[in-house]
XYZ file of C-alpha atoms in Angstrom:
629
model
C -52.495 27.408 96.073
C -49.434 26.792 98.230
C -45.969 26.839 96.719
C -43.344 24.642 98.323
C -41.742 26.644 101.117
C -38.075 27.510 100.707
C -35.830 29.787 102.689
C -35.106 32.909 100.652
C -31.313 33.302 100.515
C -30.016 36.621 101.831
C -28.187 37.585 98.651
C -30.430 35.844 96.138
C -31.677 38.299 93.526
C -32.784 35.946 90.749
C -35.570 33.440 91.362
C -37.520 31.049 89.150
C -41.059 29.856 89.874
C -41.931 26.531 88.200
C -45.405 25.114 87.593
C -45.097 21.579 86.190
C -48.333 20.439 84.561
C -49.566 17.226 82.998
C -51.415 19.193 80.301
C -51.473 22.783 79.032
C -53.230 25.103 81.497
C -54.389 28.236 79.616
C -54.877 30.136 82.875
C -51.207 29.704 83.755
C -50.117 30.982 80.337
C -52.478 33.955 80.770
C -51.093 34.719 84.259
C -47.504 34.510 83.013
C -48.426 37.189 80.471
C -49.937 39.320 83.242
C -46.734 39.181 85.288
C -44.695 40.421 82.335
C -46.161 43.860 83.044
C -44.251 44.131 86.349
C -41.320 45.999 84.824
C -39.484 46.774 88.059
C -38.994 43.069 88.783
C -37.328 42.358 85.437
C -39.759 39.493 84.714
C -39.207 36.854 82.032
C -41.410 33.860 81.284
C -41.155 30.561 79.456
C -42.574 27.136 78.822
C -40.660 23.854 78.615
C -41.804 20.337 77.802
C -40.340 17.109 79.154
C -39.741 14.785 76.216
C -40.110 11.612 78.311
C -43.268 12.413 80.286
C -44.820 15.149 78.132
C -45.073 17.350 81.249
C -45.254 21.090 80.574
C -43.422 23.528 82.848
C -44.602 27.138 82.946
C -42.039 29.376 84.613
C -41.632 32.958 85.783
C -38.190 34.412 86.424
C -37.599 37.588 88.406
C -34.642 39.655 89.587
C -35.195 41.996 92.528
C -34.310 42.632 96.176
C -35.324 39.921 98.613
C -38.324 41.756 100.078
C -39.843 42.324 96.637
C -39.251 38.714 95.658
C -41.015 37.549 98.816
C -44.011 39.706 97.943
C -43.935 38.351 94.399
C -43.976 34.795 95.773
C -47.067 35.607 97.855
C -48.827 37.163 94.843
C -48.031 34.221 92.570
C -49.197 31.713 95.198
C -52.521 33.578 95.409
C -53.042 34.059 91.672
C -52.047 30.643 90.320
C -55.202 28.794 91.315
C -54.994 25.040 91.604
C -55.421 23.124 88.331
C -56.147 19.421 88.361
C -53.356 19.116 85.776
C -50.758 20.679 88.098
C -48.242 18.043 89.184
C -45.909 20.085 91.384
C -44.517 23.560 91.993
C -41.152 24.827 93.106
C -39.140 27.999 93.676
C -35.438 27.843 92.989
C -32.472 30.134 92.694
C -30.968 30.457 89.216
C -27.733 31.959 87.927
C -28.974 32.868 84.462
C -32.417 33.386 82.956
C -33.772 31.046 80.294
C -37.070 32.802 79.543
C -38.031 35.776 77.412
C -40.170 38.906 77.598
C -42.405 37.755 74.738
C -45.982 37.031 75.798
C -47.549 33.640 75.143
C -50.225 33.448 72.477
C -53.303 32.506 74.484
C -56.129 31.766 72.081
C -59.790 31.548 73.063
C -60.253 28.551 75.310
C -63.228 27.094 77.175
C -61.340 27.623 80.433
C -60.803 31.359 79.912
C -62.027 33.488 81.398
C -62.792 31.562 84.577
C -66.363 31.512 85.850
C -65.093 32.756 89.207
C -61.928 32.995 91.268
C -60.674 33.422 94.834
C -61.302 37.176 94.614
C -64.982 37.223 93.598
C -66.344 33.878 94.844
C -66.129 34.829 98.565
C -68.237 37.876 97.735
C -71.113 36.622 95.573
C -70.928 33.088 97.030
C -70.842 33.746 100.789
C -74.174 34.420 102.461
C -72.425 36.641 105.063
C -71.146 39.067 102.415
C -73.278 42.083 101.393
C -72.809 41.203 97.701
C -74.010 37.613 98.155
C -76.174 36.489 95.252
C -74.897 39.108 92.769
C -74.272 36.809 89.818
C -73.124 39.808 87.713
C -70.418 40.855 90.182
C -67.580 42.321 88.114
C -64.157 40.781 88.755
C -61.115 42.185 87.007
C -59.012 39.220 88.128
C -60.892 36.341 86.457
C -63.354 38.390 84.362
C -65.982 35.771 85.126
C -68.789 38.268 84.592
C -67.979 38.117 80.870
C -68.593 34.367 80.903
C -72.310 34.725 81.706
C -74.932 33.978 79.065
C -77.823 36.364 78.514
C -80.118 34.152 80.602
C -77.676 34.067 83.499
C -77.053 37.822 83.416
C -80.752 38.475 83.916
C -80.931 36.513 87.180
C -81.262 38.390 90.470
C -80.625 37.109 93.977
C -84.402 36.836 94.397
C -84.656 34.754 91.198
C -82.022 32.305 92.438
C -83.711 32.193 95.852
C -86.949 31.267 94.116
C -85.106 28.456 92.312
C -83.865 27.099 95.628
C -87.382 27.247 97.076
C -88.786 25.455 94.013
C -86.256 22.678 94.466
C -87.099 22.349 98.154
C -90.852 22.334 97.510
C -91.138 20.134 94.424
C -87.928 18.090 94.918
C -86.820 18.946 91.358
C -85.483 21.986 89.513
C -84.833 22.248 85.780
C -82.043 24.620 84.738
C -82.269 24.731 80.928
C -79.614 27.463 80.724
C -77.141 24.941 82.185
C -78.629 21.835 80.565
C -79.199 20.311 84.017
C -81.944 19.045 86.273
C -81.349 19.075 90.025
C -83.205 16.669 92.334
C -83.356 16.022 96.057
C -83.718 12.284 95.464
C -82.091 9.926 92.994
C -84.095 8.915 89.953
C -85.437 5.379 90.037
C -83.812 3.827 87.033
C -84.933 0.690 85.296
C -82.874 -2.461 85.131
C -81.488 -1.552 81.705
C -80.498 2.070 82.222
C -78.770 2.017 85.611
C -75.872 4.434 85.894
C -73.882 5.865 88.764
C -75.751 8.813 90.305
C -74.187 12.222 89.717
C -74.093 14.449 92.789
C -73.426 18.165 93.260
C -71.919 18.911 96.671
C -73.624 21.873 98.377
C -71.676 21.698 101.643
C -67.996 20.825 101.089
C -67.431 20.937 104.868
C -69.552 17.811 105.327
C -68.019 15.936 102.391
C -65.998 13.503 104.534
C -69.070 12.517 106.522
C -70.911 11.579 103.318
C -68.279 10.014 101.048
C -64.984 8.155 101.416
C -62.552 10.536 99.804
C -58.802 11.170 99.878
C -56.962 14.478 100.205
C -55.846 14.312 96.568
C -59.457 13.838 95.477
C -60.568 16.869 97.514
C -57.868 18.948 95.806
C -58.992 17.700 92.393
C -62.626 18.557 93.141
C -61.529 22.039 94.253
C -59.481 22.707 91.119
C -60.448 25.258 88.470
C -61.591 22.420 86.166
C -64.256 21.201 88.672
C -64.181 17.560 87.486
C -66.429 14.651 88.423
C -64.775 11.921 90.483
C -66.153 8.457 91.179
C -66.229 7.643 94.904
C -68.137 5.403 97.289
C -70.395 6.644 100.074
C -69.507 6.140 103.713
C -70.433 2.664 104.926
C -74.014 2.262 106.143
C -74.932 5.798 105.126
C -78.651 6.285 105.836
C -79.441 8.108 102.574
C -76.764 7.173 100.048
C -77.651 3.665 98.863
C -75.961 3.423 95.459
C -72.575 1.660 95.484
C -70.708 4.454 93.649
C -71.310 8.137 92.914
C -69.883 10.724 90.513
C -69.427 13.822 92.674
C -68.445 17.412 91.854
C -68.297 20.934 93.281
C -70.200 23.893 91.807
C -68.569 24.864 88.516
C -70.259 28.198 87.677
C -71.665 31.264 89.426
C -75.301 30.174 89.402
C -74.494 26.822 91.020
C -72.192 28.468 93.581
C -75.002 30.777 94.745
C -77.649 28.067 94.576
C -75.508 25.616 96.555
C -74.878 28.221 99.257
C -78.614 28.892 99.568
C -79.286 25.150 99.819
C -76.490 24.707 102.353
C -78.238 27.248 104.553
C -81.304 24.978 104.368
C -79.176 22.042 105.577
C -78.996 20.417 102.109
C -75.587 18.744 101.792
C -75.881 17.552 98.194
C -78.311 17.349 95.273
C -78.579 14.866 92.415
C -77.756 16.063 88.912
C -79.169 14.794 85.637
C -77.938 15.980 82.253
C -80.824 17.116 80.071
C -81.088 15.209 76.803
C -81.228 18.384 74.732
C -77.837 19.140 73.189
C -76.543 22.677 73.776
C -73.224 23.423 72.095
C -72.610 26.309 74.524
C -72.622 23.998 77.551
C -69.404 22.159 78.340
C -69.820 18.415 78.889
C -68.727 17.170 82.320
C -65.091 16.203 82.841
C -65.069 12.729 84.404
C -61.633 11.801 85.703
C -60.046 8.545 86.818
C -56.781 8.113 88.713
C -54.489 5.821 86.721
C -50.723 5.337 87.085
C -50.377 8.553 89.137
C -52.222 10.621 86.521
C -55.688 12.123 86.406
C -57.091 10.949 83.060
C -60.533 11.602 81.507
C -62.410 8.335 81.117
C -63.697 9.634 77.770
C -62.750 13.080 76.471
C -65.970 14.744 75.326
C -64.406 18.026 74.153
C -62.969 18.534 70.708
C -59.302 19.491 70.848
C -55.839 19.383 69.348
C -52.218 18.667 70.214
C -48.855 19.232 68.599
C -47.767 16.496 66.199
C -45.775 13.957 68.254
C -42.199 13.387 67.155
C -41.492 9.818 68.274
C -43.814 7.885 65.916
C -44.613 8.293 62.233
C -48.168 9.389 61.450
C -49.520 7.245 58.600
C -52.979 8.659 57.835
C -54.536 12.066 57.434
C -57.783 11.079 59.168
C -59.440 8.284 61.109
C -63.004 7.779 62.382
C -63.927 5.798 65.453
C -67.456 5.331 66.777
C -68.935 3.950 69.981
C -72.581 3.545 70.905
C -72.794 7.175 72.105
C -70.111 9.227 70.321
C -68.262 9.582 67.067
C -64.592 10.547 67.288
C -63.006 12.128 64.217
C -59.211 12.514 64.168
C -57.155 14.422 61.603
C -53.470 15.139 61.135
C -51.600 17.846 59.274
C -48.008 19.006 59.084
C -47.700 20.171 62.675
C -50.663 19.006 64.778
C -53.327 16.399 65.470
C -56.951 17.466 65.847
C -59.997 15.625 67.089
C -63.702 16.291 67.070
C -66.222 14.601 69.377
C -69.766 14.323 68.029
C -72.538 13.031 70.345
C -74.925 10.592 68.665
C -78.516 11.726 69.120
C -79.738 8.165 68.698
C -77.291 5.943 70.575
C -76.671 2.601 68.936
C -77.104 -0.516 71.022
C -74.289 -2.461 69.388
C -70.695 -2.285 70.519
C -68.038 -0.671 68.347
C -66.486 -4.029 67.497
C -69.404 -6.301 66.606
C -67.920 -8.487 63.955
C -64.474 -9.954 64.416
C -64.090 -11.670 67.788
C -60.277 -11.403 67.702
C -60.018 -7.961 66.118
C -56.897 -6.234 67.503
C -56.813 -2.933 65.613
C -58.485 -0.940 68.392
C -56.004 -2.278 70.935
C -53.195 -1.290 68.576
C -54.728 2.187 68.274
C -54.696 2.486 72.063
C -51.091 1.268 72.132
C -49.873 3.888 69.653
C -51.840 6.691 71.292
C -50.461 5.807 74.713
C -46.875 6.075 73.470
C -47.107 9.387 71.599
C -44.631 11.945 72.946
C -43.141 15.279 71.862
C -39.472 16.168 71.647
C -38.439 19.346 69.865
C -34.874 18.025 69.612
C -35.815 14.646 68.121
C -35.553 14.340 64.345
C -35.736 10.980 62.543
C -34.496 10.271 59.044
C -36.568 7.113 58.696
C -40.059 6.028 59.669
C -40.598 5.191 63.359
C -43.103 2.519 64.432
C -44.055 0.882 67.726
C -41.614 -1.844 68.756
C -41.137 -4.085 71.800
C -44.356 -2.964 73.419
C -47.626 -4.305 74.762
C -51.027 -2.903 75.685
C -53.493 -3.937 78.357
C -56.837 -2.814 76.930
C -59.848 -3.520 79.138
C -63.043 -1.696 78.241
C -66.609 -2.047 77.019
C -66.267 -0.812 73.455
C -64.389 -3.807 72.089
C -62.721 -6.995 73.230
C -60.523 -6.782 76.352
C -57.083 -7.891 75.260
C -53.345 -8.057 75.769
C -51.726 -7.297 72.412
C -47.976 -7.317 71.813
C -45.677 -5.792 69.190
C -42.236 -7.333 68.655
C -38.907 -5.842 67.526
C -40.077 -5.973 63.891
C -43.344 -4.128 64.680
C -45.340 -7.319 64.141
C -48.505 -7.394 66.278
C -49.967 -10.453 67.988
C -52.949 -11.129 70.219
C -51.679 -12.820 73.384
C -54.838 -12.860 75.526
C -58.512 -12.000 75.209
C -61.005 -11.969 78.055
C -64.018 -14.058 76.996
C -67.599 -12.839 77.011
C -69.871 -14.894 79.245
C -73.141 -16.601 78.227
C -76.030 -14.145 77.875
C -78.249 -15.694 80.555
C -77.737 -17.044 84.036
C -79.240 -20.349 83.004
C -76.648 -20.783 80.235
C -73.893 -19.740 82.619
C -74.922 -22.307 85.238
C -75.281 -24.942 82.502
C -71.668 -24.272 81.467
C -70.563 -24.662 85.081
C -72.466 -27.964 85.335
C -70.654 -29.208 82.224
C -67.288 -28.291 83.745
C -65.172 -29.805 86.570
C -66.878 -27.201 88.817
C -70.135 -29.246 88.822
C -69.758 -30.534 92.385
C -68.979 -27.033 93.672
C -72.057 -25.618 91.968
C -74.269 -28.397 93.379
C -73.083 -27.625 96.933
C -73.390 -23.890 96.299
C -76.975 -24.318 95.090
C -77.833 -26.278 98.223
C -76.143 -24.029 100.819
C -76.672 -20.622 99.180
C -80.008 -20.752 97.338
C -80.505 -16.953 97.272
C -77.157 -16.383 95.562
C -77.797 -19.281 93.180
C -81.201 -17.873 92.195
C -79.646 -14.505 91.493
C -77.157 -16.233 89.217
C -80.067 -17.759 87.314
C -81.772 -14.356 87.013
C -78.747 -12.635 85.444
C -79.085 -11.245 81.933
C -75.727 -10.272 80.439
C -75.391 -8.148 77.323
C -72.661 -7.164 74.880
C -72.851 -3.524 75.993
C -71.095 -4.513 79.214
C -67.382 -5.174 79.079
C -66.213 -8.754 79.565
C -64.653 -7.749 82.885
C -67.879 -6.051 84.023
C -69.776 -9.241 83.215
C -67.308 -11.348 85.174
C -67.438 -9.008 88.187
C -71.244 -8.954 88.135
C -71.352 -12.752 88.260
C -68.713 -12.748 90.989
C -70.806 -10.232 92.955
C -73.853 -12.493 92.723
C -71.817 -15.499 93.912
C -70.375 -13.835 97.016
C -73.775 -12.363 97.926
C -73.239 -8.693 97.019
C -76.501 -8.774 95.088
C -78.415 -9.138 98.319
C -77.153 -5.806 99.723
C -79.819 -3.088 99.655
C -81.726 -5.096 97.062
C -84.617 -3.314 95.373
C -87.434 -5.117 97.175
C -86.563 -8.402 95.547
C -86.256 -6.981 92.036
C -83.303 -8.151 89.910
C -80.232 -5.920 89.952
C -78.601 -4.836 86.693
C -75.229 -6.183 85.616
C -73.621 -2.738 85.850
C -74.956 -2.138 89.356
C -73.785 -5.557 90.509
C -70.302 -4.788 89.152
C -70.360 -1.391 90.895
C -71.275 -3.069 94.185
C -68.374 -5.446 93.688
C -65.982 -2.540 93.044
C -67.314 -0.566 96.027
C -66.811 -3.589 98.279
C -63.227 -3.953 97.089
C -62.659 -0.219 97.706
C -63.850 -0.637 101.290
C -61.308 -3.345 102.142
C -58.662 -1.933 104.507
C -56.018 -4.667 104.283
C -53.580 -5.777 101.591
C -53.740 -9.501 102.343
C -56.474 -11.513 100.670
C -57.139 -15.030 99.345
C -55.891 -15.965 95.912
C -58.608 -16.387 93.278
C -57.734 -18.564 90.267
C -57.494 -16.965 86.833
C -56.168 -19.866 84.742
C -55.360 -19.409 81.069
C -56.775 -21.575 78.311
C -54.844 -21.971 75.056
C -57.011 -21.687 71.972
C -56.121 -22.053 68.320
C -54.881 -18.465 67.982
C -54.695 -16.870 71.425
C -55.083 -17.453 75.132
C -58.270 -16.853 77.042
C -59.587 -17.304 80.581
C -61.081 -20.448 82.088
C -63.821 -18.439 83.780
C -65.515 -21.551 85.137
C -62.524 -22.160 87.397
C -62.426 -18.483 88.408
C -66.061 -18.601 89.506
C -65.526 -22.020 91.118
C -62.664 -20.526 93.115
C -65.004 -17.838 94.512
C -67.634 -20.476 95.315
C -65.014 -22.443 97.270
C -64.341 -19.514 99.605
C -68.058 -18.894 99.980
C -68.656 -22.556 100.824
C -65.775 -22.441 103.312
C -67.772 -19.875 105.274
C -65.888 -16.717 104.299
C -68.431 -13.962 104.979
C -66.123 -10.978 104.445
C -67.487 -9.794 101.099
C -65.066 -6.862 100.908
C -62.113 -9.237 101.257
C -63.398 -11.516 98.497
C -64.062 -8.595 96.140
C -60.591 -7.201 96.820
C -59.082 -10.682 96.380
C -60.642 -10.887 92.910
C -59.028 -7.582 91.851
C -55.661 -8.300 93.434
C -55.446 -11.847 92.070
C -56.407 -10.703 88.572
C -53.692 -8.027 88.665
C -51.177 -10.627 89.882
C -52.075 -12.988 87.054
C -51.780 -10.112 84.589
C -48.307 -9.460 85.965
C -47.333 -13.088 85.381
C -48.688 -12.970 81.842
C -46.798 -9.763 81.086
C -43.577 -11.371 82.348
C -44.230 -14.325 80.045
C -44.769 -11.986 77.108
C -41.611 -10.084 77.996
C -39.548 -13.263 77.704
C -40.854 -13.816 74.171
C -41.182 -10.273 72.835
C -39.039 -8.068 75.058
C -41.350 -5.407 76.480
C -39.819 -1.964 76.781
C -43.123 -0.083 76.945
C -46.426 -1.181 78.508
C -49.582 0.848 77.887
C -52.833 0.641 79.867
C -56.078 1.773 78.253
C -59.825 1.234 78.288
C -62.777 2.312 80.410
C -62.343 -0.567 82.885
C -59.305 1.247 84.315
C -61.710 3.850 85.699
C -62.164 1.160 88.364
C -59.825 2.566 91.063
C -59.093 -0.829 92.632
C -58.099 -2.401 89.315
C -55.962 0.640 88.428
C -54.256 0.591 91.829
C -53.567 -3.147 91.924
C -52.265 -3.212 88.339
C -50.025 -0.250 89.178
C -48.668 -2.031 92.272
C -48.407 -5.524 90.791
C -47.080 -4.653 87.322
C -45.844 -1.078 87.546
C -42.916 -1.990 89.806
C -41.297 -3.945 86.939
C -42.868 -2.325 83.882
C -43.638 1.391 84.277
C -47.171 1.822 82.981
C -47.643 4.265 80.143
C -50.620 6.261 78.955
C -50.876 9.542 77.122
C -51.435 12.326 79.663
C -52.902 14.520 76.904
C -55.637 12.055 75.891
C -58.230 9.832 77.582
C -58.719 6.201 78.571
C -61.274 5.276 75.935
C -62.448 7.327 72.947
C -60.219 10.057 71.585
C -57.160 7.883 72.226
C -58.508 5.218 69.844
C -59.235 7.810 67.136
C -55.808 9.441 67.474
C -54.116 6.045 67.556
C -55.901 5.167 64.317
C -53.779 7.786 62.537
C -50.777 5.560 63.338
C -52.373 2.213 62.453
C -50.275 0.360 59.877
C -53.300 -1.465 58.480
C -56.739 0.092 58.219
C -59.858 -1.836 59.135
C -61.290 -3.905 56.334
C-alpha cells in the first residue's frame, strides 16, 4: 500500500506515520504492536479519534537517522495492507512524540489473523511458483495457516485441481466448508425471487473488460476485507445479461487457488450462491455501498460493538428490530453499545412496518444512529437529545420518509413516498382517473408494448416505494423490453435494477426535468406520482429514445426536488444536521445525485461505524424517546 511520498528532510530524526481510518482496523493495531519491538528506532504508537467525523488515526512515531527512517517507511508501506476503511495516510515530521510504548489490546477478531497476505499469496496463489496450491503454506507474517478449518487443512493441490475440473465438467461445484456453491452460469430465478447475481472474479486483469468499475472500487475489492460491490456490466456484453452484479475477489486461500486454476482455463469469473445452511463459522459477505464519500455496509450482518457515544443520551438498555430476514438486538451498558444479528431461518413475507402508514419511529431511529459520535473530552451535565435535524430515510423495510426534529426535539413527518397500487391494471386505472388520462391514451396507442408491460406489473409491499416507482418508470420508458426473458414478465426488482443500470451508464450531467410534485394531505406531504409518470410519458411521446438519459433524469430530478424540500424544511425547523439512511441509498446514482444536489448546502451525515439499514435502526432505538406501542 503506497504512503504519500514526501521528501525526507536531511536533519529530520523524528517522524510520524498516520493511518486515518473510518472504522477500527484490528490489523493496523496488531502491526503497531509489532513495530514496538524495534527498540533501536525508539518506536512509540498511539490511536486518536476525531470527535467530528469519528475517524480513527493509528500512528507510529520513530526517532532514528535518515537512512533507517527511510527503510522503516518502506517496511511500513509493505506491511500495512490496504483496508477498505483506510481514508488516507501521511508521513510528517514532529517535534515531540504523543504516543506511548504500551501495546494495544487486540482481542480476537474475525479479521485476525488474515487468511493470506502479500508475503504468502504470491507463493501458494501463483501457478508459476513451486509452492502453488499449498493451502497449508506457513506464513509468519499473517499467520493465515492458523485460520484454516480442519476440512481446509486436509486439501491437497490435487484435491483443489479436482474441484476445478468438477466445476468445468458439471458447471457447478458445492463447497460446503465455505457455505458456497460456484456455477459457470447464472441460476434461472423465478419472477418472485430475482436478486442481483453474485460473481467471484477469477481474473482481476480482465475486470475492466467485463464490468464498468472505477479505480476506487478496484482498491476496495483488493482490500483485506474483500467486500462485495454492486456494479454494472460493460454495455452489450455477450455473456453478462443481468443489469447489476455483486462482484468480489477471492477472500480465502481455497478460493485464491481455485480462481488461479480456473484463470488458467480461461475462466474470468464464476457465479456464487450462498448455501441455505447456516454455519456460524462462516463470515457473511460484506456488501458495501458508496454514500457521502464513505464505504458503508448496506446491512451489517456481523454482531459487534462500539464505545458508548458521548453526544446523545442513551435512553434504553435494549431494543429489538426485525426485518423479513434478520433480527437485530441492541443493548447498552455503562461504556459501550452492543448488537447481535440473528438470521431468520423462515423469512417473513411482511415488511417490518406493516401497521401504521405514517409510523416515524424507525426514521427517528435512523436519525439518532446517524448522528452518534464519540468525544473523550465532551461531558454533559444534562440530557442531550437530537435537535434541529432531519433524516432522509428511503428503504424497503418501512415507509420512505423525510422526518424533522425541531429545536425542542419535537419530531414531525414532513414527507412520505406513497406505495403504488398492487397491480398494473389498478395503476393504469388511477392514471385514467387523473389529469394524465390523455397522455395515457396516446401512450397506449403509440407504445403498446410498454403499455402492456405496465398492465402486467405486480407490485408488492416487500419492494420499497422508490423501487416500485422506478420499476413503473422503467416499464414506461421501455427498459422492460431490454433482454426480455422470451416474453416472460420481468420482476419489479429487476425492472428497477435495469432502470438504475441505465442511469449509471449515462455519461452527461444534463438531462430533462421530470416532475415530482408534492401533494398536501391531512398530516403530511406525499408525491403526486401520476404526474411523475405522466412526465416520463411526455418525453417518451416526444420521441426521446435515449433511455439512459431518461433514467438519469429521473434520479437527478428527484434529488433536485429533495433539495428543494430540505430547503423548505430548513426555513421552518432550522436544519443543522441532515442524515441519509435506508437501503435505497445503495443505488449509486441516487447516492451521488443527492450528495451533489443537497450535500453542497447541507453536509450529509451517516454513522461510519454502522450500516445503511439494519443495525443502525436497532442502535438508534436505544435513543428513541418514545417506544413503539
